Coordinates of C-alpha atoms and ligand atoms in Angstrom, one line a residue:
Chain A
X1 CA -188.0 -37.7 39.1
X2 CA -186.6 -35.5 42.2
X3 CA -187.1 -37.4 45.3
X4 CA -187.1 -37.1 48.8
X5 CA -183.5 -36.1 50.3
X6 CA -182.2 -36.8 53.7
X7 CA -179.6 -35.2 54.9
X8 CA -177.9 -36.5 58.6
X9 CA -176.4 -33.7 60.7
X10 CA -177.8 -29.9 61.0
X11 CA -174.7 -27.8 61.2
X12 CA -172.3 -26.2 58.5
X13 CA -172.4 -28.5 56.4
X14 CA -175.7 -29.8 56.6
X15 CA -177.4 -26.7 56.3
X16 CA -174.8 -25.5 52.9
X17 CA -175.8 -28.8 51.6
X18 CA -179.9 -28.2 51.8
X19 CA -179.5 -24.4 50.6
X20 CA -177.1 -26.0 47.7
X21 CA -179.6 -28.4 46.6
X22 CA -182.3 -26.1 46.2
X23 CA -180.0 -23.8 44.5
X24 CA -178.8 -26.7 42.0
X25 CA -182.2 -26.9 41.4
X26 CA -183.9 -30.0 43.7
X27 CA -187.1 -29.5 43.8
X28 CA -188.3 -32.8 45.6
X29 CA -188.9 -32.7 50.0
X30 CA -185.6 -32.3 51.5
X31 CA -185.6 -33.2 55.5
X32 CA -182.8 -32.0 57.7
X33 CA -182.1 -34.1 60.9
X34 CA -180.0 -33.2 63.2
X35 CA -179.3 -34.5 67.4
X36 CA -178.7 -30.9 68.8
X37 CA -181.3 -29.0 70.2
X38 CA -180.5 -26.4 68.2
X39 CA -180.8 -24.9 64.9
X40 CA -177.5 -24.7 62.7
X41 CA -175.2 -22.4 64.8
X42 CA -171.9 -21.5 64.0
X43 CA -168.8 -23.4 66.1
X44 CA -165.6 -21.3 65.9
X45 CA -166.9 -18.5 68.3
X46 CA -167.4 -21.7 70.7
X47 CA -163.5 -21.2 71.8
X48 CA -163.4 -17.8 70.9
X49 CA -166.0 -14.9 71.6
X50 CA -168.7 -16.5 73.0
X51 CA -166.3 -18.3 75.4
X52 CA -164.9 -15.1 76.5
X53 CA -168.2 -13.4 76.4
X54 CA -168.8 -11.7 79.9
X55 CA -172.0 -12.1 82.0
X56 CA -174.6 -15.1 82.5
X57 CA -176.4 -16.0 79.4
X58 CA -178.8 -18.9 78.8
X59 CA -177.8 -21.8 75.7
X60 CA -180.7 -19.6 74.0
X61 CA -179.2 -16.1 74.7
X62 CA -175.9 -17.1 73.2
X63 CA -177.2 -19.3 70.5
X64 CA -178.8 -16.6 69.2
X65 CA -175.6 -14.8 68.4
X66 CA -173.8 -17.9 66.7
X67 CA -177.2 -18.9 64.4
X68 CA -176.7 -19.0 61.2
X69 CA -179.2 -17.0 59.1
X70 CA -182.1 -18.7 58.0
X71 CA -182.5 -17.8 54.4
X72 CA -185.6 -18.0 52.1
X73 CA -184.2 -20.7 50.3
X74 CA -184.7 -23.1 52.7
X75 CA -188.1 -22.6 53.8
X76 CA -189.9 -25.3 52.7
X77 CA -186.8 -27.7 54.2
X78 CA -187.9 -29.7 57.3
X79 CA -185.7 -29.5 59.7
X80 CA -186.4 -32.5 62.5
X81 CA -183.4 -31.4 65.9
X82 CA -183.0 -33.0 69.1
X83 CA -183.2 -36.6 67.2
X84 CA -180.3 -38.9 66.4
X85 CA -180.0 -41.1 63.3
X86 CA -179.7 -44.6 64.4
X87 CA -179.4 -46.6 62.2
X88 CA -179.4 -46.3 58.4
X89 CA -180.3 -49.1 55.5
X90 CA -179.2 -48.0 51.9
X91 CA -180.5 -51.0 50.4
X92 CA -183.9 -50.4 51.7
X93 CA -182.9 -46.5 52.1
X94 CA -184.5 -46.4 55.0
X95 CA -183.6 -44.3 58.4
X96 CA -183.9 -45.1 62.2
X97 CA -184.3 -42.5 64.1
X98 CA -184.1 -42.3 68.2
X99 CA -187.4 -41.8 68.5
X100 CA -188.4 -45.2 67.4
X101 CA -189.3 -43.5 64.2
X102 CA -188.5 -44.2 60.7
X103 CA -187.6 -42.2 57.4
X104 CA -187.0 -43.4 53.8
X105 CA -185.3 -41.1 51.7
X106 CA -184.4 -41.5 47.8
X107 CA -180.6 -39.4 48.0
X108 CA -178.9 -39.6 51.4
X109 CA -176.4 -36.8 52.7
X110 CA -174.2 -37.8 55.3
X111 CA -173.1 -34.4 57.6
X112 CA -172.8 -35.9 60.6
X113 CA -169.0 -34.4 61.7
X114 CA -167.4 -35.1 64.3
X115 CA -167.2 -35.3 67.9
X116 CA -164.1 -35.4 70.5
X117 CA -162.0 -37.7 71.4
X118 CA -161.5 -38.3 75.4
X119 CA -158.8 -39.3 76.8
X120 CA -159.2 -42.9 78.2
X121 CA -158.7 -42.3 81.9
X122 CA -160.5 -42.7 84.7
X123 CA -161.2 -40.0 87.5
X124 CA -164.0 -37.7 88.1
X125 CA -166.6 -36.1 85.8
X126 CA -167.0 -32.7 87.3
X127 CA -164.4 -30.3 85.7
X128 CA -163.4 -32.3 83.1
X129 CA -164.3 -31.0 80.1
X130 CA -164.2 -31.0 75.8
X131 CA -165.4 -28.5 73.5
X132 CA -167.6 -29.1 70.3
X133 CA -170.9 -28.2 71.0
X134 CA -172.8 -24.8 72.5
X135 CA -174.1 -27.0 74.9
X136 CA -170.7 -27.8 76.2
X137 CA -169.1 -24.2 75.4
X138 CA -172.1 -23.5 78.2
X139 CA -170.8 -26.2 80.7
X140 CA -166.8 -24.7 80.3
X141 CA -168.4 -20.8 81.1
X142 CA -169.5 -21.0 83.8
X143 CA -166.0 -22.8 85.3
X144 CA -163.4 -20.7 83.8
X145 CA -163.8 -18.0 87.0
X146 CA -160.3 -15.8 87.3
X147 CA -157.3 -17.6 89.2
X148 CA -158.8 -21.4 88.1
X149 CA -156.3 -23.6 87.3
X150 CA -156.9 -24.7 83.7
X151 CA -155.2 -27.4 82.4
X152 CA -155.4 -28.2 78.9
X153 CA -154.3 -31.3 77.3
X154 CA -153.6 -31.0 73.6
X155 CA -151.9 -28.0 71.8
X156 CA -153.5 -27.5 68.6
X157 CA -155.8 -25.3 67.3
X158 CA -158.7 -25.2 69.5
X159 CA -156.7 -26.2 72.5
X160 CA -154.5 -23.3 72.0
X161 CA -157.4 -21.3 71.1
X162 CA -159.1 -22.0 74.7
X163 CA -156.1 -21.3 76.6
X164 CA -155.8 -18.5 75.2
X165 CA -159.4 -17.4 75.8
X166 CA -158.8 -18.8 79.8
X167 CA -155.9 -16.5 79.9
X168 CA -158.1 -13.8 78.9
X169 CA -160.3 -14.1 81.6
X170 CA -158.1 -14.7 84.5
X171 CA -157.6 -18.3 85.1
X172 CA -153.6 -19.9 85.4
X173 CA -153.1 -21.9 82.2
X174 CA -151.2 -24.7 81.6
X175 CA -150.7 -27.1 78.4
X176 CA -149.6 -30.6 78.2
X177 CA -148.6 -31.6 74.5
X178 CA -147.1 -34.9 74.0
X179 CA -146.0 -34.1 70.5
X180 CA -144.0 -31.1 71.0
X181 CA -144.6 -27.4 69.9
X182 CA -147.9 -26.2 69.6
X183 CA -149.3 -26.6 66.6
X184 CA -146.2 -28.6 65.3
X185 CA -147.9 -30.5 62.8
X186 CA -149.3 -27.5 60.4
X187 CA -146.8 -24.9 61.6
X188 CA -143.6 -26.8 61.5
X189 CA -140.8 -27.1 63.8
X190 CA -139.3 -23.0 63.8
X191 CA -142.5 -21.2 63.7
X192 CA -144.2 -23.7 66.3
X193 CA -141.4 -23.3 69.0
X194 CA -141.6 -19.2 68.4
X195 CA -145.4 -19.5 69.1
X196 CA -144.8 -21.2 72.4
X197 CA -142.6 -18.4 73.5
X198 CA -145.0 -15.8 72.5
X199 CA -147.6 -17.6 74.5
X200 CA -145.2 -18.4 77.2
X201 CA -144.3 -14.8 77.6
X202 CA -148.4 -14.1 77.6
X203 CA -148.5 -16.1 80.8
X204 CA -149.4 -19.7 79.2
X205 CA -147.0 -22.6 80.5
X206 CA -146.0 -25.6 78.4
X207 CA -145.2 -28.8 79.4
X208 CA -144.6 -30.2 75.8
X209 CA -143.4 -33.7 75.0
X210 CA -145.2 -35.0 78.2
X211 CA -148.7 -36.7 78.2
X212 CA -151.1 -37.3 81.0
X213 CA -150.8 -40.1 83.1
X214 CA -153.9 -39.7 84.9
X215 CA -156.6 -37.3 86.7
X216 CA -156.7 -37.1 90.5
X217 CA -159.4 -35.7 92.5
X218 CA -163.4 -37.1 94.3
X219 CA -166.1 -35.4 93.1
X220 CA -164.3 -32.6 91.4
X221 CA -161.0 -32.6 89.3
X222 CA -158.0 -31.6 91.5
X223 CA -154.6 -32.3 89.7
X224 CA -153.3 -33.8 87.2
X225 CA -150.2 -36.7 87.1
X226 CA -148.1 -36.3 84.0
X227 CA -146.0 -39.5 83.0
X228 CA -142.4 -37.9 84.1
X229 CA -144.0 -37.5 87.6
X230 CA -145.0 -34.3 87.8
X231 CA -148.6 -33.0 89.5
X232 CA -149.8 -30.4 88.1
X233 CA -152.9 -28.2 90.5
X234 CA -155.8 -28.7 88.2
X235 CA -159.7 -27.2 88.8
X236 CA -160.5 -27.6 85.2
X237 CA -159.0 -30.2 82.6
X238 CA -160.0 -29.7 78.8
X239 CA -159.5 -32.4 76.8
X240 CA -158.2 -31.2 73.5
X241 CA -156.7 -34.5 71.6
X242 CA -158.6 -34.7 68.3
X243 CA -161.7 -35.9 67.0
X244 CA -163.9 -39.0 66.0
X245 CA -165.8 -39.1 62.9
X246 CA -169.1 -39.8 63.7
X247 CA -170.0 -42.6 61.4
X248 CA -172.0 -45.2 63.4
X249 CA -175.1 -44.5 62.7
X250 CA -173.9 -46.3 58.9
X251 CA -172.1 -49.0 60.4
X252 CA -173.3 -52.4 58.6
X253 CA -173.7 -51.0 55.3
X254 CA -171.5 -53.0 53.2
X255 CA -169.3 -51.2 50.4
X256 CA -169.0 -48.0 52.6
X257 CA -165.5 -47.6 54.0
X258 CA -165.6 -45.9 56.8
X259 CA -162.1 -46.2 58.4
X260 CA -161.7 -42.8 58.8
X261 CA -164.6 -40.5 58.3
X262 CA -167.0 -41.6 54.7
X263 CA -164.4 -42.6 51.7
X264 CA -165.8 -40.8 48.7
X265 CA -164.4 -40.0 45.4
X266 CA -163.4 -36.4 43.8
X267 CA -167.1 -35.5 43.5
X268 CA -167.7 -36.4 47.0
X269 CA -169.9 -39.9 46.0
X270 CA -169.8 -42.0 48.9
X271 CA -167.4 -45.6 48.0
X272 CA -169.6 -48.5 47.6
X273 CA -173.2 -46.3 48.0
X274 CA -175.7 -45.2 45.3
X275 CA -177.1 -42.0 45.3
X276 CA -175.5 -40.8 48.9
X277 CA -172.9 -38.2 49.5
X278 CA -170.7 -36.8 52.3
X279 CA -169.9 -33.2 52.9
X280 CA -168.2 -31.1 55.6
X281 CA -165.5 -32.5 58.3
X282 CA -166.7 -36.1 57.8
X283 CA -165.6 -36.3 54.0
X284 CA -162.5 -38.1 53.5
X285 CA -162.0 -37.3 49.3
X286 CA -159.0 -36.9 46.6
X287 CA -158.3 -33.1 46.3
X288 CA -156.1 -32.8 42.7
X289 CA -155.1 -29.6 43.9
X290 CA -152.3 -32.2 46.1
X291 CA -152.5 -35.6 44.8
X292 CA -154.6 -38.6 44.6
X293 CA -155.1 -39.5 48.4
X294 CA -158.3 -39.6 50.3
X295 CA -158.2 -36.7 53.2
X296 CA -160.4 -35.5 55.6
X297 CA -160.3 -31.2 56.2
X298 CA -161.6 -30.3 59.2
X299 CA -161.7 -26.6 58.2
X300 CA -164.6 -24.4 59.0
X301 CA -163.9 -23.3 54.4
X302 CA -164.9 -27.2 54.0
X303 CA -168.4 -27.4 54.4
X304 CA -169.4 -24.8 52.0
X305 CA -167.1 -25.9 49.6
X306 CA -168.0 -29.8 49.6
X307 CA -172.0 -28.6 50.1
X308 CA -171.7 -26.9 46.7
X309 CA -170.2 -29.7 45.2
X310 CA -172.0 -32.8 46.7
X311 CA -175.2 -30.8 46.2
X312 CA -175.0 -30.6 42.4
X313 CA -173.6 -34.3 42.3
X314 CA -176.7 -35.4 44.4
X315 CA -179.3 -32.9 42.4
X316 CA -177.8 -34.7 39.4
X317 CA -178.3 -37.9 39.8
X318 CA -181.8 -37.9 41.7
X319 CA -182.9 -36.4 38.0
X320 CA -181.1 -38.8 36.2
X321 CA -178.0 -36.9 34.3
X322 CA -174.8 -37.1 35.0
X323 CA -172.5 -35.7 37.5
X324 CA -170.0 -32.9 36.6
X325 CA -167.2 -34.6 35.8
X326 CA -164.9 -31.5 36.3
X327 CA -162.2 -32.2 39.1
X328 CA -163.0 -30.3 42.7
X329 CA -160.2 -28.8 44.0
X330 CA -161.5 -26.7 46.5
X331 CA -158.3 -24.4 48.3
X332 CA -158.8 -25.4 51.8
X333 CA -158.5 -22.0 54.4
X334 CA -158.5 -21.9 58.1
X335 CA -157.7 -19.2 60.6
X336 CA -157.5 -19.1 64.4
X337 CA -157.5 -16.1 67.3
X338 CA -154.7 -17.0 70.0
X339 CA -154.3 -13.6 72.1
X340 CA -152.7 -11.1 69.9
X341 CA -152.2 -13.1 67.3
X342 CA -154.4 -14.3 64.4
X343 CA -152.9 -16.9 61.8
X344 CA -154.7 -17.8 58.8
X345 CA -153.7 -20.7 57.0
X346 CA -154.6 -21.5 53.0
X347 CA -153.6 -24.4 51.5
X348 CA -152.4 -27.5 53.4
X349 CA -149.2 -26.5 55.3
X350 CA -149.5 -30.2 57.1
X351 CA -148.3 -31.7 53.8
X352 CA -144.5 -30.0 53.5
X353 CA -141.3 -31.1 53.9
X354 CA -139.8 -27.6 53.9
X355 CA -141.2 -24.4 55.2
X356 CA -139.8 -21.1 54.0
X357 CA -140.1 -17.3 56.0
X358 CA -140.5 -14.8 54.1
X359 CA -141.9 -12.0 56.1
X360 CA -141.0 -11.0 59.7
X361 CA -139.3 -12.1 62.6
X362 CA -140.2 -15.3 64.6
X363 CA -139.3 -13.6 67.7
X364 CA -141.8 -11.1 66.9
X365 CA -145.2 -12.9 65.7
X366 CA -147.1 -9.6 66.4
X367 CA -145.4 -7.7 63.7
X368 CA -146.3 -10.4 60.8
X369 CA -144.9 -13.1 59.6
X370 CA -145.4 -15.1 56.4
X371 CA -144.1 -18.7 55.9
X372 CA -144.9 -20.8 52.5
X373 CA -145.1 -24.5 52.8
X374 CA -143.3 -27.0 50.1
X375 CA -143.5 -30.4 49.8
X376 CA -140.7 -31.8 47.2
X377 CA -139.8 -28.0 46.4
X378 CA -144.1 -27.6 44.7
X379 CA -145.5 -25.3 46.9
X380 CA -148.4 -26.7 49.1
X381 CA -149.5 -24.0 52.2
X382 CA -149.5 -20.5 53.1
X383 CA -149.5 -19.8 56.8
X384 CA -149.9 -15.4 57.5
X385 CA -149.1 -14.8 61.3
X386 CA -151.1 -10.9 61.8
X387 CA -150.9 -9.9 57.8
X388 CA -153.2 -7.5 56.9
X389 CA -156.4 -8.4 55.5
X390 CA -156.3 -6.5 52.6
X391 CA -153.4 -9.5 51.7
X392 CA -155.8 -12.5 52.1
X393 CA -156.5 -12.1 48.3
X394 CA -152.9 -12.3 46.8
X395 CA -152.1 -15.3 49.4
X396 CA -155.4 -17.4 48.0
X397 CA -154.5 -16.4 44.6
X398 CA -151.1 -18.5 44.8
X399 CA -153.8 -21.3 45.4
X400 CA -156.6 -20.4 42.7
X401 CA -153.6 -20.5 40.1
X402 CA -152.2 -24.1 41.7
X403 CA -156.1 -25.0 41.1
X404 CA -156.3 -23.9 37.4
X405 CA -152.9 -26.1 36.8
X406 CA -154.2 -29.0 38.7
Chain B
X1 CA -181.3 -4.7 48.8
X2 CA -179.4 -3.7 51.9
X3 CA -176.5 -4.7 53.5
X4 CA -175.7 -4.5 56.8
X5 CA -172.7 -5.5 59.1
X6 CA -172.5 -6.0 62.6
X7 CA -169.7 -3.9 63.5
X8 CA -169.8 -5.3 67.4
X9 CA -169.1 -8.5 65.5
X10 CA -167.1 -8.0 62.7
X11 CA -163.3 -8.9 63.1
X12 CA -161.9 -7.7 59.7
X13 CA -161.4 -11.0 58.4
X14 CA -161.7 -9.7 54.8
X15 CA -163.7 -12.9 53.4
X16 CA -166.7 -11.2 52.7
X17 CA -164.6 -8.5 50.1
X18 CA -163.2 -11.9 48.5
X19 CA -166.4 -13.1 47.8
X20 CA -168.2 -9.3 47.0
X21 CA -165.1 -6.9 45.6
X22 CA -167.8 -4.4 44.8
X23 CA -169.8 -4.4 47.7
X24 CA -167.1 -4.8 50.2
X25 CA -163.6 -3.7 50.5
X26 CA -161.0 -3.5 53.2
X27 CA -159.4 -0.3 53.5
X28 CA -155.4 1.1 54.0
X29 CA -156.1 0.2 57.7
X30 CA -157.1 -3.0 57.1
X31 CA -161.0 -1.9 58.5
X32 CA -164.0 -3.0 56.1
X33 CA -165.6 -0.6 54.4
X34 CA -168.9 -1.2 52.6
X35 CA -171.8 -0.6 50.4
X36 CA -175.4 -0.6 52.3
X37 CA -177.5 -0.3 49.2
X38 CA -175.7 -2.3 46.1
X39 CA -177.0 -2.7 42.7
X40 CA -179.4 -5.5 42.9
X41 CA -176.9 -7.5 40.4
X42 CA -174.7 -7.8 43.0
X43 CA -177.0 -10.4 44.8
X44 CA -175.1 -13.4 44.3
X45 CA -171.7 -12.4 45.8
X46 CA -173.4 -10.6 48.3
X47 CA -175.2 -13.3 49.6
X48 CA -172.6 -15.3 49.3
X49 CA -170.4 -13.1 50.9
X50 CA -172.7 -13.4 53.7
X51 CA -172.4 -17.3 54.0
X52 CA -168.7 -17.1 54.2
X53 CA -168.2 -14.4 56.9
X54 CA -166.9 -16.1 59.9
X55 CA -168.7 -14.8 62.1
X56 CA -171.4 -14.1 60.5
X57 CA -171.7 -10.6 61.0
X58 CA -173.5 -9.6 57.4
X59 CA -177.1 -9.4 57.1
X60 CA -179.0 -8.9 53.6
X61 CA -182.3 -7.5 53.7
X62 CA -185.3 -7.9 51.0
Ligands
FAD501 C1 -164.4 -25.0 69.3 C2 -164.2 -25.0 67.8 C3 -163.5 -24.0 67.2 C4 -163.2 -24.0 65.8 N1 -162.6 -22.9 65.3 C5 -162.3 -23.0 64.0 C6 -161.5 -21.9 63.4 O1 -161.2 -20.9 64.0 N2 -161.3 -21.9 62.1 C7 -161.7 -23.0 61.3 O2 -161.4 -23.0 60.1 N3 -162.4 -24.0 61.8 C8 -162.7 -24.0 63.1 N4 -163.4 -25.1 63.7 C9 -163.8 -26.2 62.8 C10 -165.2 -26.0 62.2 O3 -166.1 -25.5 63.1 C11 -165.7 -27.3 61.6 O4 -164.8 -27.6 60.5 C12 -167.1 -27.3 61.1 O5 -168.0 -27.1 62.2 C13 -167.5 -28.6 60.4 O6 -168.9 -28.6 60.1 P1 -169.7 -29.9 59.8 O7 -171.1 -29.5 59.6 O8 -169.0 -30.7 58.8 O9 -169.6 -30.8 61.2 P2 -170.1 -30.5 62.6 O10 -170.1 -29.0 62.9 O11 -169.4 -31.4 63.6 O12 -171.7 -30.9 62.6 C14 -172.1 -32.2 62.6 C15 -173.5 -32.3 63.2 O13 -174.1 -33.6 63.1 C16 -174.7 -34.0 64.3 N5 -174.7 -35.4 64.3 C17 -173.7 -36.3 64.5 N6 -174.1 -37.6 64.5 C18 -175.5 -37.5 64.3 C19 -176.5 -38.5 64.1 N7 -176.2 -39.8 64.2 N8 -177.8 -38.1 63.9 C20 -178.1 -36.8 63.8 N9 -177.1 -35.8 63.9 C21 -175.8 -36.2 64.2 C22 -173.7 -33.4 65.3 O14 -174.3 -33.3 66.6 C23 -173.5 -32.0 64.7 O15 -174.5 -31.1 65.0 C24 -163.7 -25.1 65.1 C25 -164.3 -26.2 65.7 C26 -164.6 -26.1 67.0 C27 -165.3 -27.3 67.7
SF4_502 S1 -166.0 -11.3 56.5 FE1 -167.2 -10.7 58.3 S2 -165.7 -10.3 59.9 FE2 -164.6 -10.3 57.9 S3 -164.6 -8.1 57.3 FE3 -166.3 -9.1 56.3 S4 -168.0 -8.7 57.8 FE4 -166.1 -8.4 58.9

């Protein structure tokens, strides 16, 4: 028996997960459903390149340069966009879409990601802003003119990313981090505080260990009141605070736990669910290569890694085998453009208790710098600040060998 | 089968010479270099090296 396969959500990981099935060997209908307009396009370019990208272009025009390739493999996969999953049943595995329509399925994939979270303050819409989706890298475009005031609330990745990009193309940038440093959390303490100076030297300010208190202005966003009192000139706020899984369209399914993102075990089986798995930045799973706790990745290295694995778990129980019991320990890899500097992460720095520099001087990112992460003295993360490429290798390899030993 | 890279897009993120040593390599400057018409049993990692290019500069044709 092969079976008809479902998969919910048609980006990264949705897409890896339908070419990995068909490579596992799945040779039932596999249907694709996904509520952007779009086919699967690629999101890191969103705060990046196609942000900074100069002239008027349609959604179409600069979708076509973020579109992932189409490859032969998935020709016969239907792919049904612009429709949301509603509702889903896995004891009658049956689907509801928005359309009123419905879809049973024998295997289920869940990659339905996630989506921002706002900040829960009133005020007007026009100027305020998050960044996920094309349609909204669109919506920031056409606002971030030279000499706008930008504020963005939230310093991690992606919200240092787009202040970056703002800076780029003109605009007066300022940052409100409750937590502290920039990318405190991954980076740690020393090399967090050393990236606000670099950026603060670029022209960025900081208001760090302040949140906002609330966003003044009629019809369009004018200031913003942080909680110490301070007003800060705004045209343009972008709400960078994190994410929200998007798991509704599963809510009433006993079993599942879906307290944060879809609990699955090592081979990405979704808790309490037969025959459904969860791939990509919605996955919350065991990775050996740490220890035995549940965590979601949002890294853009994720969705290909869980696709491959899910996939053959998925194509192996639709023909009635078992799954490969072999642990998945997939090394998770990230990297981000911030002005001159590029960092590229393997591993999961977030874990450690003690970062050590090996390479370079904080006070000059530019030049390279190279930090390992260790959690109880075992080595956990690799963050590369500017390191040649030609290094990437020899940094994953410290990972690849943890892997083997794990 | 030919490869070909997008060199408005490329960034020299190296991923693609991870995945395809023999197809791609990153030179002493740290710039990709590349071969446009490997060995057809190079397929696999070239492909694959296509799927985990960032920015999805790579294209494989036929
Ligand atoms: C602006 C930005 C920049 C980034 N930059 C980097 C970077 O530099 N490096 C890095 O490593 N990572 C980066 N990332 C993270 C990376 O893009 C994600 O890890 C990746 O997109 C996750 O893919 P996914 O398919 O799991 O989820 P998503 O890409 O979130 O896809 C989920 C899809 O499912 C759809 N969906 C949701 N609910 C439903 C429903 N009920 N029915 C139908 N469809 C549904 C969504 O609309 C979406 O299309 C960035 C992310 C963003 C937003
Ligand atoms: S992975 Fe992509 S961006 Fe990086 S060197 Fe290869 S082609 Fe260029």
């Amino acid at each position: 028996m092969s079976g008809h396969i479902a998969v919910v959500g048609a980006s990264l990981a949705g897409l890896r997960t339908a070419e990995q099935l068909r490579a596992t060997g799945h040779t039932g209908p596999i249907t694709v459903l996904g509520d952007e307009p779009h086919p699967p396009y690629n999101r890191p370019p969103l705060s990046k390149e196609i942000l900074a990208a100069p002239g008027d272009h349609s959604a179409e025009q600069l979708h076509a340069s973020v579109a992932f390739r189409r490859r032969a493999l998935v020709d016969d996969v239907d792919f049904r966009l612009g429709r949301a999953v509603t509702a889903a049943d896995l004891e009658q595995r049956r689907l509801t879409l928005s359309d009123g329509t419905e879809l049973g399925f024998d295997g289920l994939v869940a990659a339905t990601g996630l989506r921002p979270r706002r900040l829960p303050l009133p005020g007007p819409a026009v100027g305020r802003h998050v960044l996920r989706t094309l349609q909204d890298c669109v919506g920031l475009r056409g606002e971030l003119r030279p000499e706008a005031r930008v504020v963005v609330v939230g310093a991690g990745f992606v919200g240092c990313e787009v202040a970056a990009t703002a800076l780029r193309l003109g605009c007066r940038v300022s940052i409100v981090e409750p937590a502290g440093a920039p990318m405190n959390r991954v980076l740690g303490a020393e090399l967090a505080q050393a990236v606000q100076r670099h950026h603060e030297t670029a022209g960025i300010r900081f208001h760090t260990g302040r949140s906002v208190a609330g966003i003044l202005g009629r019809e369009q966003v004018s200031a913003v009141d942080l909680d110490d009192g301070t007003t800060l000139g705004a045209d343009i706020v972008i709400e960078a605070v994190g994410s929200l899984p998007n798991t509704e369209w599963l809510a009433g399914n006993p079993g599942l736990d879906l307290g944060d993102g879809i609990l699955c075990d090592n081979l990405l089986r979704a808790a309490g669910a037969d025959r459904m798995v969860a791939v990509g930045d919605i996955a919350r799973f065991p990775n050996p290569l740490f220890d035995a706790l549940p965590r979601r990745v949002e890294h853009w290295s994720i969705p290909a890694d869980t696709a491959k694995r899910a996939a053959a778990t998925l194509t192996a129980q639709l023909a009635g085998r078992e799954a490969d019991p072999t642990p998945f320990t997939p090394v998770p890899s990230f990297w981000s453009d911030q002005l001159d500097l590029r960092f590229q992460s393997f591993g999961s720095p977030a874990l450690a208790d003690e970062v050590r520099l090996h390479e370079g001087d904080p006070d000059h990112l530019h030049g390279g710098v190279l930090a390992t992460y260790h959690r109880r003295s075992e080595h956990v993360g690799t963050v590369a600040i500017n390191l040649p490429p030609a290094r990437q290798r020899e940094l994953r390899e410290a990972f690849t060998a943890l892997a083997a030993a794990a | 089968m030919k490869v070909i890279v997008d060199l408005a897009k490329c960034q020299d993120h190296g991923q693609c010479a991870i995945a395809a040593p023999v197809v791609f390599q990153m030179d002493e400057e740290g710039k990709l270099v590349w071969d446009g018409n490997p060995d057809e049993s190079q397929r696999f990692e070239a492909e694959e090296a296509a799927d985990v290019c960032p920015v999805q500069a790579i294209l494989i044709q036929d």
